[in-house]
Amino acid sequence: MRTQVAIIGAGPAGLLLSHLLAEGGVESVVVETRTRDYVESRIRAGILEHSTVELLKSVGLGDRLMREGHEHRGIYLQWPSERHHLDFLDLVGRSVWVYGQTEVQKDLGRAREAAGQQVIYDVRDTAVFDSTEPHVTFTVDGVAHRLDADVVVGCDGSFGPTRAVVPGTTWQRTYPYSWLGVLADVAPSTDELIYAWHPDGFALNSMRSPTVTRLYLQVPADTDIAEWSDERIWDALSIRLGHGQDGWELTRGPIMEKSVLPMRSFVQAPMRRGNVFLAGDAAHIVPPTGAKGLNLAVADVTLLAPALVALLTEKDPRLADEYSDRALRRVWRCTHFSWWMTTMLHTSPDPFDAQLQLSQLRWVASSVAGATGLAENYAGLPIGF
Ligand code: FAS
Ligand code: PHB
């Protein structure tokens, strides 16, 4: 098999890259180790920042998002007995949208299928070769295949094979806690997301639709989900989110899914070696507190697609040569913001930290400068920042 760009991974980065390359007249083939159903039903991100929404709309992927997504003006920051709304539209003129990653994946999958794009699901034994003839080998139902390409792009997440082919420096940080994530079949108890600091631990009240709520609890890093009954989860959420305060109530409902997510960060630089590039989680992971993971993957491929179009159709290497440095500027900005949100909101055993966190929260909630700093980063900086 031969193509111009071999893409490993059919997550948001891989499928959106394929879509953007096709817009620029460049052919690609995507290989994916999971099934399409699995990829489209994986419960992950929920927030699209302003530039992500604008990008998706600009390439014909915004129709269902505009119909079924929900625009949010901002978020609530909360600590015991206080809840403050930060209005991003007032502060920086940009909003965010609630639209699950599962829906983004479905929209991308349908668009690629409608375009006749080759996405090969359920592959095994993927291997990447960065030689004078870059190529990828893999098996399907035990049959070996080789895909030759001008360029290979690893969109294969943090455990995929491509990272190993792009040697460089890796920065890592593992946070001393995890998130217990819950999907509940109940209408959200809030109009916009609530990020709550509480001495028992952080809690987040997010949502997926008018009938489905997404909630998270800070738990110890080695938490066994079996130790958390639905009732224990709802009790902890009620306490941390302030059920009963000022008449606000957290409505309970059937829990459809619960899981423990590790909190870690890594960045790998550079994001290119020769004809092999990295994009999305293959190059960086951020803790989800800043709602950046999916949006960073979109930002990477929004930079990479035109670079590969110029390289492959006009033999102009300039944007491809700049890709890694430009992408990493935003990666580090989002890595810092995710760290800033995470350390501001997650309790530690040190009472000194608690005083620092409460002081920081009071400042962000009461100072236009502080609130604008959060809004600017959360709603998303312009692509190419
Ligand atoms: P992805 O991981 O989405 O896609 C990589 C793809 O490569 C996968 O489909 C994988 O199967 C495939 N692959 C891997 N190895 C392969 C191989 N050898 N051969 C072929 N294919 C291979 N972000 C947020 O903003 N908010 C959140 O709340 C949030 N929650 C998350 C919860 C979980 C459990 C996880 C894991 C991530 C979460 N994220 C969240 C981050 C997530 O949304 C990612 O940032 C986003 O999926 C990144 O997209 P991709 O880079 O495409 O990587
Ligand atoms: C989610 O809805 O899954 C979500 C929202 C905001 C975050 C993290 C996760 O910061």
Coordinates of N, CA and C in Angstrom, one line a residue, residues 157-369:
G157 N -1.6 8.4 20.7 CA -1.7 8.6 22.1 C -0.4 8.3 22.9
S158 N -0.5 8.3 24.2 CA 0.8 8.3 25.0 C 1.4 6.9 25.1
F159 N 0.6 5.9 24.7 CA 1.2 4.5 24.8 C 1.4 3.9 23.4
G160 N 1.3 4.8 22.4 CA 1.4 4.3 21.0 C 2.9 4.1 20.7
P161 N 3.2 3.5 19.5 CA 4.6 3.1 19.1 C 5.4 4.3 18.5
T162 N 4.7 5.4 18.1 CA 5.5 6.4 17.3 C 6.4 7.2 18.2
R163 N 6.0 7.4 19.5 CA 6.9 8.2 20.3 C 8.3 7.7 20.3
A164 N 8.4 6.4 20.3 CA 9.8 5.8 20.4 C 10.6 6.0 19.2
V165 N 10.0 6.4 18.1 CA 10.7 6.6 16.8 C 11.1 8.1 16.7
V166 N 10.6 8.9 17.7 CA 11.0 10.3 17.7 C 11.7 10.6 19.0
P167 N 13.0 10.3 19.1 CA 13.7 10.5 20.3 C 13.9 12.0 20.7
G168 N 14.0 12.2 21.9 CA 14.1 13.6 22.4 C 14.1 13.7 23.9
T169 N 13.6 14.8 24.4 CA 13.5 14.9 25.9 C 12.0 14.8 26.3
T170 N 11.8 14.1 27.4 CA 10.5 13.9 27.9 C 10.4 14.5 29.3
W171 N 9.5 15.4 29.5 CA 9.3 15.9 30.9 C 8.0 15.2 31.4
Q172 N 8.1 14.8 32.7 CA 7.0 14.0 33.3 C 6.6 14.6 34.6
R173 N 5.3 14.5 35.0 CA 4.9 14.8 36.4 C 3.7 14.0 36.7
T174 N 3.8 13.2 37.7 CA 2.6 12.5 38.2 C 2.0 13.1 39.4
Y175 N 0.8 13.4 39.4 CA 0.1 14.1 40.6 C -0.2 13.1 41.6
P176 N -0.2 13.4 42.9 CA -0.4 12.5 44.0 C -1.9 12.1 44.2
Y177 N -2.7 12.2 43.2 CA -4.1 11.9 43.3 C -4.7 11.5 42.0
S178 N -5.9 11.0 42.0 CA -6.6 10.7 40.7 C -7.9 11.3 40.7
W179 N -8.6 11.1 39.6 CA -10.0 11.5 39.5 C -10.9 10.3 39.4
L180 N -12.0 10.3 40.2 CA -13.0 9.3 40.0 C -14.1 9.9 39.2
G181 N -14.3 9.4 37.9 CA -15.2 10.0 37.0 C -16.5 9.3 37.0
V182 N -17.6 10.0 36.9 CA -18.9 9.4 36.9 C -19.8 10.0 35.8
L183 N -20.5 9.1 35.1 CA -21.5 9.5 34.1 C -22.9 9.1 34.7
A184 N -23.8 10.1 34.9 CA -25.0 9.8 35.6 C -26.2 10.2 34.7
D185 N -27.2 9.3 34.7 CA -28.4 9.5 33.9 C -29.4 10.4 34.7
V186 N -29.0 11.7 34.8 CA -29.8 12.7 35.5 C -29.5 14.1 35.0
A187 N -30.5 14.9 35.0 CA -30.3 16.3 34.5 C -29.2 17.0 35.4
P188 N -28.3 17.7 34.7 CA -27.3 18.5 35.5 C -28.0 19.4 36.5
S189 N -27.3 19.6 37.7 CA -27.9 20.4 38.7 C -27.4 21.9 38.6
T190 N -26.7 22.1 37.5 CA -26.1 23.5 37.4 C -26.1 23.8 35.9
D191 N -26.2 25.1 35.6 CA -26.2 25.5 34.2 C -24.8 25.5 33.6
E192 N -23.8 25.8 34.4 CA -22.4 25.8 33.9 C -21.5 25.0 34.9
L193 N -20.3 24.7 34.5 CA -19.5 23.8 35.3 C -19.1 24.4 36.6
I194 N -19.1 23.6 37.6 CA -18.7 24.0 39.0 C -17.4 23.3 39.3
Y195 N -16.3 24.1 39.5 CA -15.0 23.6 40.0 C -15.0 23.9 41.5
A196 N -15.0 22.9 42.3 CA -15.1 23.1 43.8 C -13.9 22.6 44.6
W197 N -13.3 23.6 45.3 CA -12.3 23.2 46.3 C -13.0 22.8 47.6
H198 N -12.6 21.8 48.2 CA -13.2 21.4 49.5 C -12.1 20.7 50.3
P199 N -12.1 20.8 51.7 CA -11.1 20.2 52.5 C -11.1 18.6 52.3
D200 N -12.2 18.0 51.9 CA -12.2 16.6 51.6 C -11.6 16.2 50.3
G201 N -11.5 17.3 49.4 CA -11.0 17.0 48.1 C -11.8 17.7 47.0
F202 N -11.2 17.9 45.8 CA -11.7 18.6 44.7 C -13.0 17.8 44.2
A203 N -13.9 18.6 43.6 CA -15.0 18.0 42.9 C -15.4 18.9 41.7
L204 N -15.8 18.2 40.6 CA -16.2 19.0 39.4 C -17.6 18.5 39.0
N205 N -18.5 19.4 38.8 CA -19.8 19.1 38.2 C -19.9 19.6 36.8
S206 N -19.7 18.6 35.9 CA -19.8 18.9 34.5 C -21.1 18.3 33.9
M207 N -21.2 18.2 32.6 CA -22.4 17.6 32.0 C -22.1 17.2 30.6
R208 N -23.0 16.4 30.0 CA -22.9 16.0 28.6 C -24.1 16.5 27.8
S209 N -25.3 16.6 28.5 CA -26.5 17.0 27.8 C -27.5 17.4 28.8
P210 N -28.7 17.9 28.4 CA -29.7 18.3 29.4 C -30.2 17.1 30.3
T211 N -29.8 15.9 29.9 CA -30.2 14.7 30.7 C -29.1 13.8 31.2
V212 N -27.8 14.2 30.9 CA -26.7 13.4 31.3 C -25.7 14.3 32.0
T213 N -25.3 13.9 33.3 CA -24.4 14.7 34.0 C -23.0 14.0 34.1
R214 N -21.9 14.7 34.1 CA -20.6 14.2 34.2 C -20.0 14.8 35.5
L215 N -19.5 14.0 36.4 CA -19.0 14.5 37.7 C -17.7 13.8 38.0
Y216 N -16.8 14.5 38.7 CA -15.5 14.0 39.1 C -15.2 14.3 40.6
L217 N -14.5 13.4 41.2 CA -14.1 13.5 42.6 C -12.6 13.3 42.7
Q218 N -11.8 14.1 43.4 CA -10.4 13.8 43.7 C -10.4 12.6 44.7
V219 N -9.6 11.6 44.3 CA -9.4 10.4 45.2 C -7.9 10.1 45.2
P220 N -7.5 9.3 46.2 CA -6.1 8.9 46.3 C -5.7 8.2 45.0
A221 N -4.4 8.4 44.7 CA -3.9 7.9 43.4 C -4.1 6.4 43.2
D222 N -4.1 5.6 44.3 CA -4.2 4.2 44.1 C -5.6 3.7 44.4
T223 N -6.6 4.5 44.2 CA -8.0 4.2 44.5 C -8.5 3.0 43.7
D224 N -9.2 2.1 44.3 CA -9.9 0.9 43.7 C -11.3 1.3 43.5
I225 N -11.8 1.4 42.3 CA -13.2 1.8 42.1 C -14.2 1.0 42.8
A226 N -13.8 -0.3 43.1 CA -14.7 -1.2 43.8 C -15.1 -0.7 45.2
E227 N -14.2 0.2 45.7 CA -14.4 0.7 47.1 C -15.4 1.9 47.1
W228 N -15.9 2.3 45.9 CA -16.7 3.4 45.8 C -18.1 3.0 45.3
S229 N -19.1 2.8 46.3 CA -20.4 2.5 45.9 C -21.1 3.8 45.3
D230 N -22.1 3.6 44.6 CA -22.8 4.8 44.0 C -23.2 5.7 45.1
E231 N -23.7 5.2 46.3 CA -24.1 6.0 47.4 C -23.0 6.8 47.9
R232 N -21.8 6.1 48.1 CA -20.7 6.8 48.6 C -20.2 7.9 47.7
I233 N -20.3 7.7 46.4 CA -19.9 8.7 45.4 C -20.9 9.9 45.5
W234 N -22.2 9.7 45.5 CA -23.1 10.8 45.6 C -23.0 11.5 47.0
D235 N -22.7 10.8 48.1 CA -22.5 11.5 49.4 C -21.3 12.4 49.3
A236 N -20.2 11.9 48.7 CA -19.0 12.8 48.7 C -19.2 14.0 47.7
L237 N -19.9 13.8 46.6 CA -20.2 14.9 45.7 C -21.1 15.9 46.4
S238 N -22.1 15.4 47.1 CA -23.0 16.4 47.8 C -22.3 17.3 48.7
I239 N -21.4 16.7 49.5 CA -20.6 17.4 50.5 C -19.7 18.4 49.8
R240 N -19.0 18.0 48.8 CA -17.9 18.8 48.2 C -18.5 19.9 47.3
L241 N -19.7 19.6 46.7 CA -20.3 20.6 45.8 C -21.3 21.5 46.5
G242 N -21.5 21.3 47.9 CA -22.3 22.2 48.7 C -23.8 22.0 48.6
H243 N -24.2 20.7 48.5 CA -25.6 20.4 48.5 C -26.3 21.1 49.7
G244 N -27.4 21.8 49.5 CA -28.1 22.4 50.6 C -27.7 23.8 50.9
Q245 N -26.5 24.3 50.3 CA -26.1 25.6 50.6 C -26.9 26.6 49.7
D246 N -27.4 27.7 50.4 CA -28.1 28.7 49.6 C -29.2 28.1 48.7
G247 N -29.8 27.0 49.2 CA -30.9 26.4 48.5 C -30.5 25.6 47.3
W248 N -29.2 25.4 47.0 CA -28.7 24.7 45.8 C -28.7 23.2 46.2
E249 N -29.2 22.3 45.3 CA -29.3 20.9 45.6 C -28.6 20.1 44.4
L250 N -27.9 19.1 44.8 CA -27.3 18.2 43.8 C -28.3 17.0 43.6
T251 N -28.9 17.0 42.4 CA -29.8 15.9 42.1 C -29.1 14.6 41.8
R252 N -29.5 13.5 42.5 CA -28.9 12.2 42.2 C -29.6 11.5 41.2
G253 N -28.9 10.5 40.6 CA -29.6 9.6 39.6 C -28.7 8.4 39.3
P254 N -29.2 7.5 38.4 CA -28.5 6.2 38.2 C -27.1 6.5 37.6
I255 N -26.1 5.9 38.1 CA -24.8 6.0 37.6 C -24.6 5.0 36.5
M256 N -24.2 5.5 35.2 CA -24.1 4.6 34.1 C -22.7 4.1 33.9
E257 N -21.7 4.9 34.4 CA -20.3 4.5 34.2 C -19.5 5.2 35.3
K258 N -18.5 4.5 35.8 CA -17.6 5.1 36.8 C -16.2 4.5 36.5
S259 N -15.2 5.4 36.7 CA -13.8 4.9 36.5 C -12.9 5.9 37.1
V260 N -11.7 5.4 37.4 CA -10.6 6.2 38.0 C -9.6 6.6 37.0
L261 N -9.3 7.9 36.9 CA -8.4 8.4 35.9 C -7.1 8.9 36.5
P262 N -6.0 8.5 36.1 CA -4.7 9.0 36.7 C -4.5 10.5 36.3
M263 N -3.8 11.2 37.2 CA -3.6 12.6 36.9 C -2.1 12.7 36.6
R264 N -1.7 13.0 35.3 CA -0.3 13.1 35.0 C -0.1 14.0 33.9
S265 N 1.1 14.4 33.7 CA 1.5 15.4 32.7 C 2.8 14.9 32.0
F266 N 2.9 14.9 30.7 CA 4.2 14.7 30.1 C 4.2 15.5 28.8
V267 N 5.4 15.9 28.5 CA 5.7 16.6 27.2 C 6.9 16.0 26.6
Q268 N 6.8 15.7 25.3 CA 8.0 15.2 24.5 C 8.4 16.2 23.5
A269 N 9.7 16.5 23.5 CA 10.2 17.4 22.4 C 11.5 16.8 21.8
P270 N 11.7 17.0 20.5 CA 10.8 17.7 19.6 C 9.6 16.8 19.2
M271 N 8.7 17.3 18.4 CA 7.5 16.6 18.0 C 7.7 16.1 16.5
R272 N 9.0 16.0 16.1 CA 9.3 15.6 14.7 C 10.7 15.0 14.7
R273 N 10.9 14.0 13.9 CA 12.2 13.6 13.4 C 12.1 13.2 12.0
G274 N 12.8 13.9 11.1 CA 12.8 13.6 9.7 C 11.4 13.6 9.2
N275 N 10.9 12.5 8.6 CA 9.6 12.4 8.0 C 8.6 11.8 9.0
V276 N 8.9 11.8 10.3 CA 7.9 11.3 11.3 C 7.6 12.4 12.2
F277 N 6.3 12.7 12.4 CA 5.8 13.7 13.2 C 4.9 13.2 14.4
L278 N 4.7 13.9 15.4 CA 3.8 13.5 16.5 C 2.8 14.6 16.7
A279 N 1.6 14.2 17.0 CA 0.5 15.2 17.3 C -0.4 14.6 18.4
G280 N -1.0 15.5 19.2 CA -1.9 15.1 20.3 C -1.3 14.4 21.4
D281 N -2.0 13.5 22.0 CA -1.5 12.8 23.2 C -0.2 12.0 23.0
A282 N 0.1 11.7 21.7 CA 1.4 11.0 21.4 C 2.6 11.9 21.8
A283 N 2.3 13.2 21.9 CA 3.4 14.1 22.3 C 3.3 14.7 23.7
H284 N 2.0 14.7 24.2 CA 1.8 15.4 25.5 C 0.5 14.9 26.1
I285 N 0.6 14.9 27.4 CA -0.6 14.6 28.2 C -0.7 15.7 29.3
V286 N -1.9 16.2 29.5 CA -2.1 17.2 30.6 C -3.2 16.7 31.6
P287 N -3.1 17.0 32.9 CA -4.2 16.7 33.7 C -5.5 17.4 33.3
P288 N -6.7 16.7 33.3 CA -7.9 17.2 32.7 C -8.5 18.5 33.4
T289 N -7.9 19.0 34.5 CA -8.5 20.1 35.2 C -8.7 21.3 34.4
G290 N -7.8 21.5 33.3 CA -8.0 22.7 32.5 C -8.7 22.5 31.2
A291 N -9.3 21.2 31.1 CA -10.1 20.8 29.9 C -9.3 21.1 28.6
K292 N -8.0 20.7 28.6 CA -7.1 21.0 27.5 C -6.7 19.9 26.6
G293 N -6.9 18.6 27.0 CA -6.3 17.5 26.2 C -6.8 17.5 24.8
L294 N -8.1 17.4 24.6 CA -8.7 17.3 23.3 C -8.3 18.5 22.5
N295 N -8.4 19.7 23.2 CA -8.2 21.0 22.5 C -6.8 21.1 22.0
L296 N -5.8 20.6 22.8 CA -4.4 20.6 22.3 C -4.2 19.7 21.1
A297 N -4.9 18.6 21.1 CA -4.8 17.7 19.9 C -5.2 18.4 18.7
V298 N -6.3 19.1 18.8 CA -6.9 19.9 17.7 C -5.9 21.0 17.2
A299 N -5.3 21.7 18.2 CA -4.4 22.7 17.9 C -3.2 22.2 17.2
D300 N -2.7 21.0 17.6 CA -1.5 20.5 16.9 C -1.8 20.2 15.4
V301 N -2.9 19.5 15.1 CA -3.1 19.2 13.7 C -3.5 20.4 12.9
T302 N -4.1 21.4 13.6 CA -4.4 22.6 12.9 C -3.1 23.3 12.4
L303 N -2.0 23.1 13.1 CA -0.7 23.6 12.7 C -0.1 22.6 11.7
L304 N -0.2 21.3 11.9 CA 0.5 20.3 11.1 C 0.0 20.2 9.7
A305 N -1.4 20.2 9.6 CA -2.0 20.0 8.3 C -1.4 20.9 7.2
P306 N -1.5 22.2 7.4 CA -1.0 23.1 6.3 C 0.5 22.9 6.1
A307 N 1.2 22.6 7.2 CA 2.7 22.3 7.0 C 2.9 21.2 6.1
L308 N 2.1 20.1 6.2 CA 2.3 18.9 5.4 C 1.8 19.2 4.0
V309 N 0.8 20.0 3.8 CA 0.3 20.3 2.5 C 1.3 21.1 1.7
A310 N 2.0 22.1 2.4 CA 3.0 22.9 1.8 C 4.2 22.0 1.4
L311 N 4.6 21.1 2.3 CA 5.7 20.2 2.1 C 5.5 19.3 1.0
L312 N 4.3 18.7 0.9 CA 4.1 17.6 -0.1 C 3.5 18.1 -1.4
T313 N 2.9 19.3 -1.4 CA 2.4 19.7 -2.7 C 3.2 20.8 -3.3
E314 N 3.9 21.6 -2.5 CA 4.7 22.7 -3.0 C 6.2 22.5 -2.7
K315 N 6.6 21.4 -2.1 CA 8.0 21.1 -1.7 C 8.5 22.3 -0.9
D316 N 7.6 22.9 -0.1 CA 8.1 24.0 0.8 C 8.1 23.5 2.2
P317 N 9.3 23.3 2.8 CA 9.5 22.7 4.1 C 9.4 23.7 5.3
R318 N 9.2 25.0 5.0 CA 9.3 26.0 6.1 C 8.3 25.7 7.2
L319 N 7.0 25.5 7.0 CA 6.0 25.3 8.0 C 6.3 24.0 8.8
A320 N 6.7 23.0 8.0 CA 7.0 21.7 8.6 C 8.3 21.8 9.6
D321 N 9.2 22.6 9.1 CA 10.4 22.8 10.0 C 10.0 23.6 11.3
E322 N 9.0 24.5 11.2 CA 8.6 25.3 12.3 C 7.6 24.6 13.2
Y323 N 7.0 23.5 12.7 CA 5.9 22.8 13.4 C 6.2 22.6 14.9
S324 N 7.3 21.8 15.2 CA 7.5 21.4 16.5 C 7.6 22.6 17.5
D325 N 8.4 23.6 17.2 CA 8.6 24.7 18.1 C 7.3 25.4 18.3
R326 N 6.5 25.6 17.2 CA 5.3 26.4 17.3 C 4.2 25.6 18.2
A327 N 4.2 24.3 17.9 CA 3.2 23.5 18.7 C 3.6 23.4 20.1
L328 N 4.9 23.3 20.4 CA 5.3 23.2 21.8 C 5.1 24.4 22.6
R329 N 5.0 25.6 22.0 CA 4.7 26.9 22.7 C 3.3 26.7 23.3
R330 N 2.4 26.3 22.5 CA 1.0 26.1 23.1 C 0.9 25.0 24.0
V331 N 1.7 23.9 23.8 CA 1.7 22.7 24.6 C 2.1 23.2 26.0
W332 N 3.2 23.9 26.1 CA 3.7 24.3 27.4 C 2.7 25.3 28.1
R333 N 2.1 26.2 27.3 CA 1.1 27.1 27.9 C 0.0 26.4 28.5
C334 N -0.5 25.3 27.8 CA -1.6 24.5 28.3 C -1.2 23.6 29.4
T335 N 0.0 23.2 29.4 CA 0.6 22.3 30.5 C 0.7 23.1 31.7
H336 N 1.1 24.4 31.6 CA 1.2 25.2 32.8 C -0.2 25.5 33.3
F337 N -1.1 25.9 32.4 CA -2.5 26.3 32.9 C -3.1 25.1 33.6
S338 N -2.9 23.9 33.0 CA -3.5 22.6 33.6 C -2.9 22.4 35.0
W339 N -1.6 22.6 35.1 CA -0.9 22.5 36.4 C -1.5 23.6 37.4
W340 N -1.7 24.8 36.9 CA -2.1 25.9 37.8 C -3.5 25.6 38.3
M341 N -4.4 25.1 37.4 CA -5.8 24.8 37.8 C -5.7 23.6 38.8
T342 N -4.9 22.6 38.5 CA -4.9 21.4 39.3 C -4.4 21.7 40.7
T343 N -3.3 22.5 40.8 CA -2.7 22.7 42.1 C -3.5 23.7 42.9
M344 N -4.3 24.6 42.3 CA -5.2 25.5 42.9 C -6.4 24.8 43.6
L345 N -6.8 23.7 43.0 CA -8.1 23.1 43.3 C -8.0 21.8 44.1
H346 N -6.9 21.1 44.0 CA -6.8 19.8 44.6 C -6.1 19.9 46.0
T347 N -6.8 19.3 47.0 CA -6.3 19.4 48.4 C -5.1 18.5 48.5
S348 N -4.2 19.0 49.5 CA -3.0 18.2 49.8 C -3.0 18.0 51.3
P349 N -2.2 17.1 51.9 CA -2.1 16.9 53.3 C -1.6 18.2 54.1
D350 N -1.0 19.1 53.3 CA -0.3 20.2 54.0 C -1.2 21.4 54.2
P351 N -1.6 21.8 55.4 CA -2.5 22.9 55.7 C -2.0 24.2 55.1
F352 N -0.7 24.3 55.0 CA -0.2 25.6 54.4 C -0.7 25.7 52.9
D353 N -0.7 24.6 52.2 CA -1.2 24.6 50.8 C -2.7 25.1 50.8
A354 N -3.5 24.6 51.8 CA -4.9 25.0 51.8 C -5.1 26.5 51.9
Q355 N -4.3 27.1 52.7 CA -4.4 28.6 52.8 C -3.9 29.3 51.5
L356 N -2.9 28.8 50.9 CA -2.5 29.3 49.6 C -3.6 29.2 48.6
Q357 N -4.2 28.0 48.6 CA -5.2 27.7 47.5 C -6.4 28.6 47.8
L358 N -6.9 28.7 49.0 CA -8.0 29.6 49.3 C -7.8 31.0 49.0
S359 N -6.5 31.5 49.2 CA -6.2 32.9 48.9 C -6.2 33.0 47.4
Q360 N -5.6 32.1 46.7 CA -5.6 32.2 45.2 C -7.0 32.2 44.7
L361 N -7.9 31.3 45.2 CA -9.3 31.3 44.7 C -10.0 32.6 44.9
R362 N -9.8 33.1 46.2 CA -10.5 34.4 46.5 C -10.0 35.5 45.5
W363 N -8.7 35.5 45.2 CA -8.1 36.5 44.3 C -8.7 36.3 42.9
V364 N -8.6 35.1 42.4 CA -9.1 34.9 41.0 C -10.6 35.3 40.9
A365 N -11.4 35.0 42.0 CA -12.8 35.2 41.9 C -13.2 36.7 42.1
S366 N -12.3 37.5 42.7 CA -12.6 38.9 43.0 C -11.9 39.9 42.2
S367 N -10.8 39.4 41.5 CA -10.0 40.4 40.8 C -10.2 40.2 39.3
V368 N -10.5 41.3 38.6 CA -10.7 41.2 37.1 C -9.4 40.6 36.5
A369 N -8.2 41.1 37.0 CA -7.0 40.6 36.4 C -6.9 39.1 36.6

